[in-house]
Amino acid sequence: MHPIDAADLAVTTASAEDWRQVVAWATEEGWNPGLGDADRFLPTDPDGFFTGRLDGRIATAISVVNHGPDYAFLGFYLVAPDLRGRGLGLATWRAAFPHAGTRTVGLDAVPEQEETYKRSGFVSACRTLRWTGRPARSGGTAAGVHPLTADRLDAVVAYDRKCFPAERRAFLARWLDGPERTARVLVRDGRVTGYGLIRPAHEGHRIGPLFADTREDAEALFDALTAHLGPDERVCLDMPEPNAAASALAEGRGLTSDWHSVRMYAGPVPGTPADRVFAVTSLELG
């Protein structure tokens, strides 16, 4: 077997079939992606998903997804376990990163890779805490919480723009829809004050996004999203640490946090405030 050289790596845009293997890797790494997430990711920016091949075998992966003219998000930075430490990941990064152009690029780094990303020009912004557990029951659904139907999508897209650095209507139309996905919107005095989604994952269920004006609104949505779960079913949320109300919500519902990622940016940090973000949409696309 000849020595592996990064120059032999062929980096190209990924097919849907390629990406199913990448998601399998992510699952093995313990990322616990939501079921069906990948099918909703790829149409967001079909040219933003990359794999590197050696002799026809997928060896590396990365996504650099352009959400809009000013913002992109990097995720799925992976190398096959038996091929690490040979420069293949860096070669893939260098081939894919220019796809972002002049956009600010965000990512969620595992702690052990934070310094690596800093060497590539990223700056740490905050920690994102992962909360998991069997949620305590509230005993009812608050007034104003409704299923997220098509007639409310425009209002939800407008609200989402207050919480995320780019308009993402097409993505949300896919992300919030599906037979095993439960989306809820909170309306007070005719105005959307929050919305959220829960979806099955490889382990338990994941909530994301959970955006709301206040902790009270976020709790009403959280309780509505988890109302259908059995008593032994677990949920997982990734919450920005600067939003203390988010952590208070999680603790109040009996969840615990034992892991975190680090939100980092290359380029101007988006001005989107964290106080409405009670759970990020995903660690892969932001």
Tab-separated table of N, CA, C and O in Angstrom, residues 173-224:
chain	number	residue	atom	x	y	z
A	173	ALA	N	-38.864	26.249	5.582
A	173	ALA	CA	-40.000	25.520	5.015
A	173	ALA	C	-39.731	24.021	5.015
A	173	ALA	O	-40.647	23.210	5.225
A	174	ARG	N	-38.478	23.625	4.790
A	174	ARG	CA	-38.102	22.207	4.842
A	174	ARG	C	-37.913	21.733	6.279
A	174	ARG	O	-38.384	20.671	6.676
A	175	TRP	N	-37.192	22.515	7.055
A	175	TRP	CA	-36.789	22.120	8.400
A	175	TRP	C	-37.982	21.903	9.328
A	175	TRP	O	-37.977	20.989	10.163
A	176	LEU	N	-38.994	22.720	9.175
A	176	LEU	CA	-40.129	22.688	10.093
A	176	LEU	C	-41.225	21.728	9.652
A	176	LEU	O	-42.244	21.602	10.336
A	177	ASP	N	-41.013	21.049	8.540
A	177	ASP	CA	-42.055	20.196	7.980
A	177	ASP	C	-41.616	18.732	7.991
A	177	ASP	O	-40.446	18.431	7.751
A	178	GLY	N	-42.547	17.849	8.264
A	178	GLY	CA	-42.254	16.422	8.240
A	178	GLY	C	-43.144	15.685	9.208
A	178	GLY	O	-43.543	16.229	10.246
A	179	PRO	N	-43.460	14.429	8.906
A	179	PRO	CA	-44.428	13.696	9.728
A	179	PRO	C	-43.973	13.438	11.156
A	179	PRO	O	-44.800	13.279	12.050
A	180	GLU	N	-42.664	13.381	11.407
A	180	GLU	CA	-42.182	13.130	12.768
A	180	GLU	C	-41.620	14.391	13.427
A	180	GLU	O	-41.010	14.306	14.491
A	181	ARG	N	-41.843	15.514	12.786
A	181	ARG	CA	-41.366	16.793	13.316
A	181	ARG	C	-42.545	17.585	13.864
A	181	ARG	O	-43.570	17.687	13.216
A	182	THR	N	-42.372	18.120	15.049
A	182	THR	CA	-43.428	18.891	15.690
A	182	THR	C	-42.955	20.333	15.848
A	182	THR	O	-41.962	20.591	16.544
A	183	ALA	N	-43.632	21.244	15.168
A	183	ALA	CA	-43.294	22.669	15.235
A	183	ALA	C	-44.449	23.417	15.899
A	183	ALA	O	-45.621	23.149	15.623
A	184	ARG	N	-44.100	24.351	16.765
A	184	ARG	CA	-45.101	25.154	17.452
A	184	ARG	C	-44.705	26.629	17.394
A	184	ARG	O	-43.519	26.970	17.396
A	185	VAL	N	-45.718	27.489	17.337
A	185	VAL	CA	-45.506	28.937	17.311
A	185	VAL	C	-46.331	29.557	18.421
A	185	VAL	O	-47.449	29.095	18.718
A	186	LEU	N	-45.796	30.565	19.050
A	186	LEU	CA	-46.493	31.276	20.120
A	186	LEU	C	-46.917	32.640	19.604
A	186	LEU	O	-46.099	33.413	19.088
A	187	VAL	N	-48.200	32.932	19.731
A	187	VAL	CA	-48.757	34.194	19.257
A	187	VAL	C	-49.417	34.906	20.430
A	187	VAL	O	-50.288	34.340	21.105
A	188	ARG	N	-48.996	36.127	20.679
A	188	ARG	CA	-49.591	36.951	21.723
A	188	ARG	C	-50.041	38.277	21.109
A	188	ARG	O	-49.254	38.948	20.435
A	189	ASP	N	-51.292	38.609	21.338
A	189	ASP	CA	-51.863	39.854	20.797
A	189	ASP	C	-51.631	39.969	19.298
A	189	ASP	O	-51.305	41.046	18.778
A	190	GLY	N	-51.762	38.843	18.606
A	190	GLY	CA	-51.627	38.832	17.154
A	190	GLY	C	-50.204	38.876	16.642
A	190	GLY	O	-49.987	38.975	15.431
A	191	ARG	N	-49.222	38.771	17.526
A	191	ARG	CA	-47.813	38.879	17.126
A	191	ARG	C	-47.053	37.640	17.564
A	191	ARG	O	-47.220	37.153	18.678
A	192	VAL	N	-46.199	37.122	16.673
A	192	VAL	CA	-45.364	35.981	17.012
A	192	VAL	C	-44.321	36.407	18.044
A	192	VAL	O	-43.591	37.382	17.842
A	193	THR	N	-44.267	35.666	19.152
A	193	THR	CA	-43.259	35.950	20.171
A	193	THR	C	-42.325	34.760	20.394
A	193	THR	O	-41.536	34.776	21.339
A	194	GLY	N	-42.401	33.779	19.515
A	194	GLY	CA	-41.477	32.660	19.597
A	194	GLY	C	-41.961	31.481	18.779
A	194	GLY	O	-43.132	31.405	18.392
A	195	TYR	N	-41.021	30.572	18.499
A	195	TYR	CA	-41.387	29.326	17.827
A	195	TYR	C	-40.303	28.293	18.098
A	195	TYR	O	-39.190	28.617	18.531
A	196	GLY	N	-40.645	27.029	17.842
A	196	GLY	CA	-39.666	25.974	18.077
A	196	GLY	C	-40.025	24.700	17.354
A	196	GLY	O	-41.144	24.535	16.847
A	197	LEU	N	-39.055	23.785	17.329
A	197	LEU	CA	-39.213	22.491	16.658
A	197	LEU	C	-38.578	21.407	17.504
A	197	LEU	O	-37.494	21.597	18.069
A	198	ILE	N	-39.240	20.246	17.567
A	198	ILE	CA	-38.651	19.041	18.143
A	198	ILE	C	-38.689	17.955	17.084
A	198	ILE	O	-39.659	17.866	16.312
A	199	ARG	N	-37.640	17.146	17.031
A	199	ARG	CA	-37.549	16.099	16.015
A	199	ARG	C	-36.833	14.896	16.619
A	199	ARG	O	-35.999	15.053	17.526
A	200	PRO	N	-37.155	13.706	16.136
A	200	PRO	CA	-36.442	12.527	16.642
A	200	PRO	C	-34.992	12.535	16.184
A	200	PRO	O	-34.672	12.991	15.077
A	201	ALA	N	-34.126	12.029	17.039
A	201	ALA	CA	-32.698	11.927	16.732
A	201	ALA	C	-32.288	10.467	16.866
A	201	ALA	O	-33.095	9.592	17.195
A	202	HIS	N	-31.022	10.198	16.597
A	202	HIS	CA	-30.540	8.824	16.750
A	202	HIS	C	-30.663	8.373	18.204
A	202	HIS	O	-30.866	7.187	18.476
A	203	GLU	N	-30.553	9.317	19.125
A	203	GLU	CA	-30.820	9.039	20.536
A	203	GLU	C	-31.791	10.099	21.040
A	203	GLU	O	-31.455	11.284	21.066
A	204	GLY	N	-32.982	9.686	21.412
A	204	GLY	CA	-33.954	10.623	21.952
A	204	GLY	C	-34.471	11.612	20.916
A	204	GLY	O	-34.602	11.304	19.736
A	205	HIS	N	-34.742	12.829	21.370
A	205	HIS	CA	-35.258	13.894	20.521
A	205	HIS	C	-34.395	15.147	20.686
A	205	HIS	O	-33.835	15.385	21.751
A	206	ARG	N	-34.335	15.931	19.617
A	206	ARG	CA	-33.598	17.189	19.661
A	206	ARG	C	-34.569	18.347	19.459
A	206	ARG	O	-35.472	18.270	18.622
A	207	ILE	N	-34.359	19.398	20.210
A	207	ILE	CA	-35.126	20.632	20.061
A	207	ILE	C	-34.218	21.678	19.445
A	207	ILE	O	-33.104	21.907	19.920
A	208	GLY	N	-34.659	22.299	18.377
A	208	GLY	CA	-33.899	23.347	17.736
A	208	GLY	C	-34.515	23.702	16.388
A	208	GLY	O	-34.783	22.803	15.592
A	209	PRO	N	-34.798	24.975	16.159
A	209	PRO	CA	-34.526	26.055	17.095
A	209	PRO	C	-35.577	26.141	18.199
A	209	PRO	O	-36.655	25.552	18.099
A	210	LEU	N	-35.246	26.897	19.230
A	210	LEU	CA	-36.213	27.381	20.201
A	210	LEU	C	-35.895	28.857	20.396
A	210	LEU	O	-34.929	29.208	21.068
A	211	PHE	N	-36.674	29.688	19.742
A	211	PHE	CA	-36.492	31.140	19.786
A	211	PHE	C	-37.706	31.758	20.459
A	211	PHE	O	-38.855	31.387	20.145
A	212	ALA	N	-37.497	32.709	21.361
A	212	ALA	CA	-38.619	33.322	22.067
A	212	ALA	C	-38.216	34.670	22.650
A	212	ALA	O	-37.034	34.910	22.938
A	213	ASP	N	-39.213	35.505	22.849
A	213	ASP	CA	-38.958	36.831	23.409
A	213	ASP	C	-38.509	36.760	24.860
A	213	ASP	O	-37.666	37.550	25.298
A	214	THR	N	-39.092	35.846	25.627
A	214	THR	CA	-38.839	35.780	27.063
A	214	THR	C	-38.705	34.330	27.515
A	214	THR	O	-39.083	33.394	26.804
A	215	ARG	N	-38.210	34.160	28.731
A	215	ARG	CA	-38.146	32.813	29.298
A	215	ARG	C	-39.547	32.218	29.412
A	215	ARG	O	-39.747	31.023	29.134
A	216	GLU	N	-40.517	33.022	29.806
A	216	GLU	CA	-41.895	32.532	29.921
A	216	GLU	C	-42.391	31.994	28.578
A	216	GLU	O	-43.008	30.921	28.504
A	217	ASP	N	-42.113	32.738	27.515
A	217	ASP	CA	-42.522	32.281	26.181
A	217	ASP	C	-41.783	31.002	25.792
A	217	ASP	O	-42.375	30.074	25.221
A	218	ALA	N	-40.496	30.950	26.075
A	218	ALA	CA	-39.708	29.764	25.742
A	218	ALA	C	-40.196	28.543	26.517
A	218	ALA	O	-40.259	27.432	25.975
A	219	GLU	N	-40.554	28.724	27.785
A	219	GLU	CA	-41.071	27.616	28.579
A	219	GLU	C	-42.393	27.106	28.018
A	219	GLU	O	-42.635	25.887	27.973
A	220	ALA	N	-43.268	28.027	27.599
A	220	ALA	CA	-44.546	27.619	27.019
A	220	ALA	C	-44.319	26.772	25.767
A	220	ALA	O	-44.985	25.749	25.557
A	221	LEU	N	-43.368	27.183	24.945
A	221	LEU	CA	-43.062	26.421	23.735
A	221	LEU	C	-42.396	25.088	24.070
A	221	LEU	O	-42.740	24.044	23.498
A	222	PHE	N	-41.450	25.108	24.988
A	222	PHE	CA	-40.772	23.869	25.388
A	222	PHE	C	-41.783	22.844	25.875
A	222	PHE	O	-41.737	21.663	25.492
A	223	ASP	N	-42.700	23.280	26.720
A	223	ASP	CA	-43.692	22.354	27.267
A	223	ASP	C	-44.602	21.808	26.173
A	223	ASP	O	-44.965	20.624	26.191
A	224	ALA	N	-44.971	22.648	25.215
A	224	ALA	CA	-45.820	22.191	24.114
A	224	ALA	C	-45.066	21.212	23.218
A	224	ALA	O	-45.637	20.222	22.741
